Coordinates of C-alpha atoms in Angstrom, one line a residue:
M8 CA -57.5 -89.2 -1.3
P9 CA -56.8 -92.8 -2.4
H10 CA -53.2 -92.4 -3.4
T11 CA -52.5 -96.1 -3.2
R12 CA -54.4 -96.6 -6.4
Y13 CA -51.4 -95.3 -8.4
R14 CA -48.1 -96.9 -9.0
P15 CA -44.7 -95.1 -9.3
A16 CA -42.9 -95.1 -12.6
H17 CA -40.3 -97.7 -11.5
E18 CA -43.1 -100.2 -10.9
R19 CA -44.6 -99.6 -14.4
V20 CA -41.6 -99.6 -16.7
P21 CA -38.0 -100.9 -16.4
L22 CA -35.5 -98.2 -15.9
P23 CA -32.2 -99.8 -17.0
L24 CA -29.8 -96.9 -16.9
Q25 CA -27.5 -96.7 -13.8
D26 CA -24.3 -94.9 -15.0
R27 CA -26.1 -91.8 -16.4
S28 CA -23.8 -89.1 -17.8
W29 CA -26.4 -86.4 -18.8
P30 CA -26.3 -84.5 -15.5
S31 CA -22.8 -83.3 -16.2
R32 CA -23.5 -82.0 -19.7
Q33 CA -24.4 -78.5 -20.8
L34 CA -26.8 -77.2 -23.4
T35 CA -24.6 -75.4 -25.9
R36 CA -26.6 -75.5 -29.1
A37 CA -30.2 -75.6 -30.2
P38 CA -31.8 -78.9 -31.3
L39 CA -33.8 -79.2 -34.4
W40 CA -37.2 -77.7 -33.5
V41 CA -40.3 -79.2 -35.1
P42 CA -43.5 -77.4 -34.4
V43 CA -46.6 -79.7 -34.4
D44 CA -49.1 -76.9 -33.9
L45 CA -50.8 -77.8 -37.2
R46 CA -51.2 -81.4 -36.3
D47 CA -51.0 -82.4 -32.6
G48 CA -51.9 -78.9 -31.5
N49 CA -54.7 -78.6 -34.0
Q50 CA -56.4 -81.9 -33.1
A51 CA -56.5 -80.7 -29.5
L52 CA -58.6 -77.7 -30.3
A53 CA -62.3 -77.5 -29.7
E54 CA -62.6 -75.7 -33.0
P55 CA -59.8 -77.1 -35.3
M56 CA -58.3 -74.7 -37.7
D57 CA -59.7 -74.2 -41.2
I58 CA -57.3 -73.9 -44.2
T59 CA -57.1 -70.1 -43.8
R60 CA -56.0 -70.3 -40.2
K61 CA -53.7 -73.2 -40.9
R62 CA -52.0 -71.1 -43.7
R63 CA -51.6 -68.2 -41.4
M64 CA -50.0 -70.4 -38.7
F65 CA -47.8 -72.1 -41.4
D66 CA -46.6 -68.7 -42.7
L67 CA -45.7 -67.6 -39.2
L68 CA -43.7 -70.7 -38.5
C69 CA -41.8 -70.3 -41.8
A70 CA -41.1 -66.6 -41.1
M71 CA -39.7 -67.6 -37.6
G72 CA -37.2 -69.9 -39.3
F73 CA -38.5 -73.4 -38.5
K74 CA -37.0 -75.8 -41.1
E75 CA -39.3 -78.8 -40.5
I76 CA -43.0 -78.4 -39.9
E77 CA -45.6 -81.1 -39.2
V78 CA -48.6 -79.8 -41.1
G79 CA -51.3 -82.3 -40.5
Y80 CA -52.8 -85.7 -40.2
P81 CA -54.2 -85.9 -43.8
S82 CA -55.7 -89.4 -43.4
A83 CA -57.8 -88.3 -40.4
S84 CA -59.3 -85.1 -41.7
Q85 CA -60.4 -83.8 -45.0
T86 CA -59.3 -80.3 -44.0
D87 CA -55.9 -81.6 -43.2
F88 CA -55.7 -83.4 -46.5
D89 CA -56.8 -80.3 -48.4
F90 CA -54.3 -78.2 -46.6
V91 CA -51.4 -80.4 -47.5
R92 CA -52.6 -80.3 -51.1
H93 CA -52.9 -76.5 -50.8
L94 CA -49.2 -76.4 -49.9
A95 CA -48.3 -78.8 -52.7
H96 CA -50.0 -76.5 -55.3
S97 CA -48.8 -73.2 -53.9
D98 CA -45.5 -71.5 -53.5
A99 CA -45.9 -71.3 -49.7
V100 CA -43.2 -73.8 -48.8
P101 CA -39.7 -72.3 -48.7
D102 CA -36.9 -74.1 -50.4
D103 CA -35.2 -75.1 -47.1
V104 CA -38.4 -76.3 -45.3
T105 CA -39.4 -79.9 -45.0
I106 CA -43.1 -80.8 -44.7
S107 CA -44.0 -83.6 -42.2
V108 CA -47.2 -85.5 -42.2
F109 CA -48.6 -88.0 -39.6
T110 CA -50.1 -91.4 -40.2
A111 CA -51.1 -94.5 -38.3
A112 CA -49.7 -97.9 -39.3
R113 CA -52.5 -98.9 -41.7
H114 CA -52.3 -99.4 -45.5
D115 CA -55.3 -97.3 -46.3
L116 CA -54.1 -94.4 -44.1
V117 CA -50.6 -94.7 -45.6
D118 CA -52.0 -94.5 -49.1
R119 CA -54.1 -91.4 -48.2
T120 CA -51.1 -89.8 -46.6
L121 CA -48.8 -90.3 -49.6
A122 CA -51.5 -89.0 -51.9
S123 CA -51.7 -85.8 -49.9
V124 CA -47.9 -85.0 -50.3
E125 CA -47.8 -85.7 -54.1
G126 CA -45.8 -82.8 -55.6
L127 CA -44.2 -81.6 -52.5
P128 CA -40.4 -81.3 -52.9
R129 CA -39.3 -82.6 -49.4
T130 CA -41.5 -84.6 -47.1
L131 CA -41.1 -86.6 -43.9
V132 CA -43.8 -89.3 -43.3
H133 CA -44.3 -89.8 -39.6
L134 CA -45.6 -93.3 -38.8
Y135 CA -46.8 -94.1 -35.3
T136 CA -48.2 -96.9 -33.2
A137 CA -48.7 -97.2 -29.5
T138 CA -46.3 -99.7 -28.0
A139 CA -46.8 -99.6 -24.2
P140 CA -48.3 -102.6 -22.4
T141 CA -51.5 -100.9 -21.3
W142 CA -52.1 -99.7 -24.9
R143 CA -51.2 -103.1 -26.3
D144 CA -53.7 -104.9 -24.0
V145 CA -56.5 -102.4 -23.8
V146 CA -56.5 -100.5 -27.1
L147 CA -54.9 -102.8 -29.6
S148 CA -55.6 -106.2 -28.1
R149 CA -52.2 -107.5 -29.4
D150 CA -49.1 -108.9 -27.7
R151 CA -45.6 -107.6 -28.3
D152 CA -44.8 -109.8 -31.3
E153 CA -48.1 -108.9 -32.9
V154 CA -47.6 -105.2 -32.4
H155 CA -44.0 -105.4 -33.7
A156 CA -45.2 -107.4 -36.8
M157 CA -47.9 -104.8 -37.4
I158 CA -45.4 -101.9 -37.3
R159 CA -42.9 -103.6 -39.5
E160 CA -45.5 -104.6 -42.1
A161 CA -46.8 -101.0 -42.2
A162 CA -43.3 -99.6 -42.5
T163 CA -42.5 -102.0 -45.3
Y164 CA -45.6 -101.0 -47.1
L165 CA -44.8 -97.3 -46.6
L166 CA -41.3 -97.9 -48.1
R167 CA -42.6 -99.7 -51.1
R168 CA -45.2 -97.1 -51.9
A169 CA -42.7 -94.3 -51.5
E170 CA -40.3 -96.1 -53.9
E171 CA -43.1 -96.0 -56.5
R172 CA -42.7 -92.3 -56.6
P173 CA -39.4 -91.8 -58.4
G174 CA -37.8 -88.4 -57.8
A175 CA -39.8 -87.8 -54.7
D176 CA -37.7 -86.8 -51.6
I177 CA -39.5 -88.8 -48.9
R178 CA -37.9 -89.6 -45.6
F179 CA -39.3 -91.5 -42.6
E180 CA -40.0 -91.0 -39.0
F181 CA -41.3 -93.5 -36.4
S182 CA -42.9 -92.8 -33.0
P183 CA -43.5 -95.7 -30.6
E184 CA -46.3 -93.8 -28.9
V185 CA -46.2 -93.9 -25.1
F186 CA -42.4 -94.7 -25.4
N187 CA -41.9 -93.6 -21.7
L188 CA -44.2 -96.5 -20.6
T189 CA -42.8 -99.1 -23.0
E190 CA -40.1 -101.7 -22.2
P191 CA -36.7 -100.3 -23.4
D192 CA -35.7 -103.5 -25.1
F193 CA -38.9 -103.6 -27.1
V194 CA -38.4 -100.0 -28.3
L195 CA -34.8 -100.8 -29.3
E196 CA -35.9 -103.9 -31.2
I197 CA -38.6 -102.0 -33.2
C198 CA -36.4 -98.9 -33.9
N199 CA -33.3 -100.8 -34.9
G200 CA -35.3 -102.9 -37.2
L201 CA -36.8 -99.9 -38.9
T202 CA -33.4 -98.2 -39.2
E203 CA -32.3 -101.2 -41.2
L204 CA -35.5 -101.7 -43.2
W205 CA -35.6 -98.0 -44.3
E206 CA -31.9 -98.2 -45.2
A207 CA -31.0 -95.2 -43.1
S208 CA -27.7 -93.5 -43.7
P209 CA -26.0 -90.4 -42.4
D210 CA -27.1 -88.5 -45.5
R211 CA -30.6 -89.8 -45.3
P212 CA -31.2 -90.5 -41.6
V213 CA -34.4 -91.9 -40.1
V214 CA -36.1 -90.1 -37.3
H215 CA -36.9 -92.1 -34.2
N216 CA -39.2 -90.0 -32.1
L217 CA -39.7 -91.1 -28.5
P218 CA -42.7 -89.4 -27.0
A219 CA -43.5 -88.9 -23.3
T220 CA -47.1 -89.2 -24.5
V221 CA -48.4 -89.0 -20.9
E222 CA -46.0 -87.8 -18.3
I223 CA -45.6 -90.4 -15.6
A224 CA -42.4 -89.5 -13.7
T225 CA -39.9 -86.8 -12.9
P226 CA -37.9 -85.4 -15.8
N227 CA -34.7 -87.2 -14.8
V228 CA -36.5 -90.5 -15.5
Y229 CA -37.3 -89.5 -19.0
A230 CA -33.7 -88.3 -19.4
D231 CA -32.4 -91.7 -18.3
Q232 CA -34.7 -93.4 -20.9
I233 CA -33.4 -91.1 -23.6
E234 CA -29.7 -91.6 -22.7
Y235 CA -30.3 -95.4 -22.7
M236 CA -31.7 -95.2 -26.3
D237 CA -28.9 -92.8 -27.4
R238 CA -26.3 -95.3 -26.3
H239 CA -27.9 -98.4 -27.7
L240 CA -29.6 -97.4 -31.0
A241 CA -27.9 -99.2 -33.9
R242 CA -26.3 -97.1 -36.7
R243 CA -26.5 -94.1 -34.5
D244 CA -25.0 -91.7 -37.1
A245 CA -28.0 -92.6 -39.4
V246 CA -30.6 -91.8 -36.7
I247 CA -32.0 -88.5 -35.6
L248 CA -33.1 -89.0 -32.0
S249 CA -36.2 -87.0 -31.4
V250 CA -38.4 -86.3 -28.4
H251 CA -42.1 -85.3 -28.0
P252 CA -42.8 -84.5 -24.4
H253 CA -46.3 -83.7 -23.1
N254 CA -47.0 -81.7 -20.0
D255 CA -49.3 -83.8 -17.8
R256 CA -47.1 -83.3 -14.7
G257 CA -46.3 -79.7 -15.6
T258 CA -42.7 -80.6 -16.4
G259 CA -42.7 -80.9 -20.1
V260 CA -40.1 -78.2 -20.6
A261 CA -37.7 -79.8 -18.1
C262 CA -38.3 -83.2 -19.8
A263 CA -37.3 -81.7 -23.1
E264 CA -34.2 -79.9 -21.8
L265 CA -32.9 -83.0 -19.9
A266 CA -33.7 -85.2 -22.9
V267 CA -31.5 -83.0 -25.1
L268 CA -28.7 -83.2 -22.5
A269 CA -29.2 -87.0 -22.7
G270 CA -28.7 -87.2 -26.5
A271 CA -31.9 -86.0 -28.2
Q272 CA -31.2 -84.0 -31.3
R273 CA -34.7 -82.9 -32.2
V274 CA -37.7 -81.7 -30.2
E275 CA -41.4 -81.7 -31.3
G276 CA -43.7 -79.3 -29.6
C277 CA -46.1 -76.3 -30.0
L278 CA -45.8 -72.6 -29.7
F279 CA -47.0 -71.7 -26.1
G280 CA -47.5 -75.4 -25.4
N281 CA -51.0 -76.1 -26.9
G282 CA -52.0 -79.7 -27.1
E283 CA -54.1 -82.5 -25.6
R284 CA -54.8 -82.4 -21.9
T285 CA -52.2 -80.0 -20.4
G286 CA -50.5 -79.6 -23.7
N287 CA -47.3 -80.4 -25.7
V288 CA -44.0 -79.1 -24.7
D289 CA -43.7 -75.3 -25.2
L290 CA -41.3 -74.4 -27.9
V291 CA -41.4 -70.7 -27.0
T292 CA -40.1 -71.4 -23.5
L293 CA -37.6 -74.0 -24.7
A294 CA -36.0 -71.7 -27.3
L295 CA -35.9 -68.6 -25.2
N296 CA -34.5 -70.5 -22.2
L297 CA -31.6 -71.3 -24.5
Y298 CA -31.4 -67.6 -25.6
A299 CA -31.2 -66.5 -22.0
Q300 CA -28.2 -68.8 -21.6
G301 CA -26.4 -67.1 -24.5
V302 CA -27.2 -69.9 -27.0
N303 CA -28.7 -69.1 -30.4
P304 CA -32.1 -70.7 -30.5
M305 CA -32.1 -70.7 -34.4
V306 CA -35.6 -69.3 -34.5
D307 CA -36.7 -65.7 -34.5
F308 CA -38.7 -64.4 -31.5
S309 CA -37.8 -60.8 -32.0
D310 CA -41.5 -59.8 -32.1
I311 CA -43.0 -62.1 -29.5
D312 CA -46.3 -60.1 -29.3
A313 CA -46.9 -60.7 -33.0
V314 CA -46.2 -64.4 -32.6
R315 CA -48.6 -64.5 -29.7
D316 CA -51.3 -62.7 -31.6
V317 CA -51.2 -65.1 -34.5
V318 CA -51.2 -68.1 -32.3
Q319 CA -54.2 -66.8 -30.3
E320 CA -56.1 -66.0 -33.5
C321 CA -55.4 -69.3 -35.1
T322 CA -56.1 -71.5 -32.1
R323 CA -58.8 -69.3 -30.5
L324 CA -57.1 -69.9 -27.2
P325 CA -55.7 -67.2 -25.0
V326 CA -52.0 -67.2 -23.9
H327 CA -51.9 -66.8 -20.2
P328 CA -50.6 -63.3 -19.1
R329 CA -48.0 -64.9 -16.9
H330 CA -46.8 -67.4 -19.6
P331 CA -43.0 -67.5 -19.7
Y332 CA -41.5 -64.8 -22.0
G333 CA -44.6 -64.3 -24.1
G334 CA -47.4 -63.4 -21.6
E335 CA -48.4 -59.8 -21.3
L336 CA -47.2 -59.5 -17.7
V337 CA -44.0 -61.6 -17.6
H338 CA -41.7 -58.6 -17.8
T339 CA -43.7 -56.5 -15.5
A340 CA -42.9 -55.5 -11.9
F341 CA -45.6 -54.1 -9.6
S342 CA -43.7 -54.8 -6.3
G343 CA -41.7 -51.8 -5.0
T344 CA -38.6 -53.8 -4.2
H345 CA -38.5 -55.3 -7.7
Q346 CA -39.1 -52.0 -9.3
D347 CA -36.3 -50.3 -7.4
A348 CA -33.9 -53.1 -8.3
I349 CA -34.9 -53.0 -12.0
A350 CA -34.7 -49.2 -12.2
K351 CA -31.2 -49.3 -10.7
G352 CA -30.3 -52.2 -13.0
M353 CA -31.4 -50.3 -16.1
A354 CA -29.4 -47.2 -15.1
H355 CA -26.4 -49.4 -14.4
H356 CA -26.8 -51.1 -17.8
T357 CA -26.9 -47.7 -19.6
E358 CA -23.8 -46.6 -17.8
R359 CA -22.0 -49.8 -18.5
A360 CA -22.8 -49.5 -22.2
R361 CA -21.5 -46.0 -22.2
D362 CA -18.3 -47.1 -20.5
L363 CA -17.8 -49.9 -23.1
G364 CA -18.5 -47.5 -25.9
I365 CA -21.3 -49.7 -27.4
P366 CA -25.0 -49.3 -27.9
V367 CA -27.2 -50.3 -25.0
E368 CA -28.9 -53.0 -27.1
R369 CA -25.5 -54.7 -27.6
A370 CA -24.2 -54.4 -24.0
P371 CA -24.0 -57.5 -21.8
W372 CA -27.3 -57.9 -20.0
D373 CA -27.3 -58.2 -16.2
V374 CA -30.5 -56.5 -14.9
P375 CA -32.2 -57.8 -11.7
Y376 CA -35.4 -59.7 -12.2
L377 CA -35.2 -59.6 -16.0
P378 CA -33.6 -62.8 -17.4
I379 CA -33.5 -61.3 -20.9
D380 CA -33.8 -57.8 -22.3
P381 CA -37.5 -57.4 -23.2
N382 CA -36.5 -55.2 -26.1
D383 CA -34.8 -58.2 -27.7
I384 CA -38.2 -59.9 -28.2
G385 CA -40.0 -56.7 -29.2
R386 CA -41.4 -55.7 -25.8
T387 CA -41.2 -52.1 -24.7
Y388 CA -39.7 -50.8 -21.4
E389 CA -43.0 -49.1 -20.7
E390 CA -44.5 -52.4 -19.5
V391 CA -41.5 -53.4 -17.3
I392 CA -42.5 -51.2 -14.3
R393 CA -46.2 -50.6 -13.6
I394 CA -47.7 -48.9 -10.6
N395 CA -50.4 -50.2 -8.3
S396 CA -50.9 -50.2 -4.5
Q397 CA -47.9 -52.6 -4.1
S398 CA -45.5 -50.4 -5.9
G399 CA -42.6 -48.3 -4.4
K400 CA -40.8 -45.1 -4.9
G401 CA -38.2 -46.7 -7.2
G402 CA -40.6 -47.7 -9.9
I403 CA -42.5 -44.4 -9.6
T404 CA -39.4 -42.4 -10.0
H405 CA -38.2 -44.5 -12.9
L406 CA -41.4 -44.0 -14.9
L407 CA -41.5 -40.2 -14.3
H408 CA -37.8 -40.0 -15.4
V409 CA -38.2 -42.2 -18.5
H410 CA -41.4 -40.7 -19.8
H411 CA -41.5 -37.2 -18.5
G412 CA -37.9 -36.2 -17.8
L413 CA -38.4 -35.7 -14.1
D414 CA -35.5 -36.6 -11.7
L415 CA -37.1 -36.3 -8.3
P416 CA -34.7 -35.5 -5.4
R417 CA -34.2 -38.5 -3.3
A418 CA -35.7 -36.9 -0.3
M419 CA -38.9 -36.0 -2.2
R420 CA -39.5 -39.6 -3.5
P421 CA -41.1 -40.9 -0.3
D422 CA -43.5 -37.9 -0.2
F423 CA -44.8 -38.5 -3.7
S424 CA -44.8 -42.3 -3.2
A425 CA -47.2 -41.7 -0.3
A426 CA -49.5 -39.7 -2.6
V427 CA -49.4 -42.5 -5.2
Q428 CA -50.2 -45.1 -2.4
Q429 CA -53.1 -43.1 -1.3
T430 CA -54.5 -42.8 -4.8
T431 CA -54.1 -46.5 -5.7
D432 CA -55.5 -47.6 -2.4
A433 CA -58.5 -45.5 -2.9
S434 CA -59.1 -46.5 -6.5
G435 CA -57.8 -50.0 -6.5
R436 CA -56.5 -49.6 -10.0
E437 CA -53.2 -49.4 -11.8
L438 CA -51.7 -46.1 -12.7
S439 CA -50.0 -45.4 -16.0
H440 CA -47.1 -43.1 -16.4
E441 CA -49.6 -40.5 -17.7
D442 CA -51.6 -40.9 -14.5
L443 CA -48.4 -40.4 -12.5
W444 CA -47.6 -37.2 -14.3
E445 CA -51.1 -35.9 -13.8
L446 CA -50.9 -36.8 -10.1
F447 CA -47.5 -35.2 -9.8
H448 CA -48.7 -32.0 -11.5
L449 CA -51.8 -31.8 -9.4
T450 CA -49.9 -32.4 -6.1
Y451 CA -46.8 -30.2 -6.6
I452 CA -47.1 -27.9 -9.6
A453 CA -50.7 -26.8 -9.7
P454 CA -50.7 -25.3 -6.1
A455 CA -48.5 -22.5 -7.4
Q456 CA -51.3 -21.3 -9.6
D457 CA -54.3 -22.4 -7.6
G458 CA -53.8 -21.8 -3.9
P459 CA -54.5 -19.4 -1.1
L460 CA -51.5 -17.2 -2.2
A461 CA -50.7 -16.0 -5.7
L462 CA -48.2 -13.7 -7.3
S463 CA -49.7 -11.2 -9.8
G464 CA -46.3 -10.0 -10.7
W465 CA -42.7 -10.2 -9.6
R466 CA -39.1 -9.2 -10.5
T467 CA -35.7 -9.8 -9.0
G468 CA -32.3 -8.3 -9.4
Q469 CA -28.8 -8.2 -7.9
L470 CA -28.2 -5.1 -5.8
A471 CA -24.6 -6.0 -5.1
P472 CA -22.4 -9.1 -5.1
G473 CA -24.2 -11.6 -3.0
V474 CA -27.2 -9.4 -2.4
H475 CA -30.4 -10.0 -4.4
E476 CA -33.8 -8.2 -4.2
F477 CA -37.2 -9.7 -4.8
V478 CA -40.2 -7.4 -5.5
C479 CA -43.6 -8.9 -5.9
T480 CA -47.4 -8.4 -5.6
L481 CA -48.8 -11.0 -3.3
V482 CA -52.5 -11.8 -3.7
T483 CA -54.4 -13.1 -0.7
D484 CA -58.0 -13.3 0.4
A485 CA -57.4 -9.9 2.0
G486 CA -56.3 -8.3 -1.2
E487 CA -53.0 -7.4 -2.9
H488 CA -49.8 -6.7 -1.0
E489 CA -46.6 -5.1 -2.4
L490 CA -43.7 -6.9 -0.9
T491 CA -39.9 -6.5 -1.1
G492 CA -37.2 -8.7 0.3
T493 CA -33.5 -9.2 0.1
G494 CA -31.2 -12.3 0.4
N495 CA -28.1 -14.0 -0.9
G496 CA -30.1 -15.3 -3.9
P497 CA -33.5 -14.8 -5.6
L498 CA -35.2 -17.5 -3.6
S499 CA -33.9 -16.3 -0.2
A500 CA -35.0 -12.8 -1.2
F501 CA -38.4 -14.2 -2.0
A502 CA -38.6 -15.9 1.4
H503 CA -37.7 -12.6 3.1
A504 CA -40.4 -10.8 1.1
L505 CA -43.0 -13.4 2.4
A506 CA -41.7 -12.9 5.9
T507 CA -42.6 -9.2 5.7
A508 CA -46.2 -10.4 5.3
G509 CA -46.0 -12.6 8.3
I510 CA -45.3 -15.8 6.4
S511 CA -42.3 -17.7 7.8
V512 CA -40.5 -19.7 5.0
D513 CA -37.3 -21.7 5.4
I514 CA -36.0 -23.4 2.2
L515 CA -34.6 -26.7 3.4
D516 CA -33.9 -28.5 0.1
Y517 CA -33.8 -27.4 -3.5
A518 CA -33.0 -29.0 -6.9
E519 CA -33.5 -28.1 -10.6
H520 CA -32.8 -29.6 -14.0
S521 CA -34.0 -29.4 -17.6
T522 CA -36.4 -32.1 -18.8
T523 CA -35.1 -32.5 -22.3
T524 CA -32.2 -31.2 -24.4
G525 CA -32.0 -28.3 -26.7
P526 CA -33.1 -24.6 -26.5
G527 CA -36.6 -24.0 -25.1
S528 CA -36.5 -27.2 -23.1
P529 CA -38.8 -27.0 -20.1
A530 CA -37.1 -26.9 -16.7
V531 CA -38.4 -28.2 -13.4
A532 CA -37.5 -27.1 -9.9
Y533 CA -38.2 -28.8 -6.6
A534 CA -38.2 -27.0 -3.2
Q535 CA -38.8 -28.4 0.3
C536 CA -39.8 -25.6 2.7
R537 CA -40.7 -25.2 6.3
V538 CA -43.7 -22.9 6.3
D539 CA -44.8 -21.7 9.8
G540 CA -43.5 -25.0 11.2
A541 CA -45.0 -27.3 8.5
V542 CA -42.6 -29.0 6.0
C543 CA -43.9 -29.5 2.4
W544 CA -42.5 -30.1 -1.0
G545 CA -43.4 -28.0 -4.1
A546 CA -42.4 -28.0 -7.7
G547 CA -42.4 -25.6 -10.6
W548 CA -42.4 -26.1 -14.4
D549 CA -41.4 -23.5 -16.9
T550 CA -39.0 -22.7 -19.7
S551 CA -37.3 -20.3 -17.3
I552 CA -35.5 -22.1 -14.5
L553 CA -35.9 -19.0 -12.3
S554 CA -39.7 -18.9 -12.8
A555 CA -39.9 -22.6 -12.1
S556 CA -37.9 -22.1 -8.9
V557 CA -40.2 -19.3 -7.7
D558 CA -43.3 -21.4 -8.4
A559 CA -41.7 -24.4 -6.5
V560 CA -41.4 -22.3 -3.4
L561 CA -44.9 -20.8 -3.8
S562 CA -46.3 -24.3 -4.3
A563 CA -44.7 -25.5 -1.1
V564 CA -46.1 -22.5 0.8
N565 CA -49.6 -23.0 -0.5
R566 CA -49.5 -26.8 0.2
A567 CA -48.4 -26.0 3.8
R568 CA -51.1 -23.4 4.3
R569 CA -53.7 -25.8 3.0
A570 CA -52.5 -28.6 5.2
D571 CA -52.6 -26.2 8.2
A572 CA -56.1 -25.1 7.3

């Protein structure tokens, strides 16, 4: 591959910062988020949104708590113009939300843009022009001075036209497109001039938005560029320093996070990262990355599935199932080692909450493999552990316990895990918790009722302290047999009764528990037996724990005899 055709960033743009301080800073608060799904994201769609879909997306963004929303490029599209007019004539815009609109630096486009926002209570007009050398030479065919003059003239015209609308609350934003490939001194010259021209003040700040229009370097380079601007912008308290990273190198999120460390106060991006080429920076990931660090993201992702559904419907683009936080599979573990760690972590979390005397949803979160509690963003624990051929006994046990009340003895878990492995290997498909219950029932409970041996009736009683009698009618292929046995408990007496029929049974392990609380709760019993030399597990399920225990032993016996046959 001809890699020598391409130049590294330091050969394409001056990188003046040497004494950077951003690496020692920490993210402690959320920046101002500005979703551009309705403009930058929309213009990247094969099928741009109509007004109905735009309104649905806009309503979602407002409901999530975004306070500034870029809603369109009204001079570039009749649909965008009509949507801005729709917002102006409706009650869709909350009192605390500012509408942003985008325009190139041309008089006719500025006029069209201002016409679209007539009647809106608060607007931000976003003026942009490409400033990088390649764009100046190839696209605009103008030198630095000519580009600067063009920008200043358009900004002056925008200011004059805005002042002709007394009472209108119109603020200004400027983007030197391809900032990251533009000479830093040139960007400063333009931005400082506009800060003065637009008479920016702390109570009416100007937004200078510095886009990584096409990623060309590692994120630390962008952070250096942002810190340089943060240090050198004039009237800094009258400027909101904004960034607009794209994702051409796959590092848009890192660029935004480091840019905020470097002094950026505002981030433009799209939900789930939609946008031209590889997309805009992903606001979902950025916001929830902060949340996972204990920082309030200032937007509401408590129902991430609903957010994803609206975005997919409006953009007609799928969200990848492995997309950070919002994908269908991101909280899911199939691997046995992961499942075991998560199951133990969830149990520990519950115990910790109980010890602290607080609800589990308020307890400090520290569960392996899960950076945040899926429940916080509206996901269920059902999807956390899922079973396929790669899964292990920890995840299987967890699902049976959570959904069906079973607490398998530790020694039994490898046995059932082997049954699950055999099933998933044969089918190649995932098993739900219902599938696991059905397999458990078929493997361990059903053999008590459907096997070579059956009990048509039985009773037990205590003959003396420590002496129990078990009387039963055993049904075999040879007919019915009346059996009686004694032992130090009902199950040992049952084993003795079977021995009188030539069936040798040693009970090696036994456990029992109720599956729910309250009267009438089903009980489950587990028995590991050595039957004529073969060792098998069985289980019983009944409202009577004694009946369940007898069935567990009978199941183990039948499973052993089937295996022997």
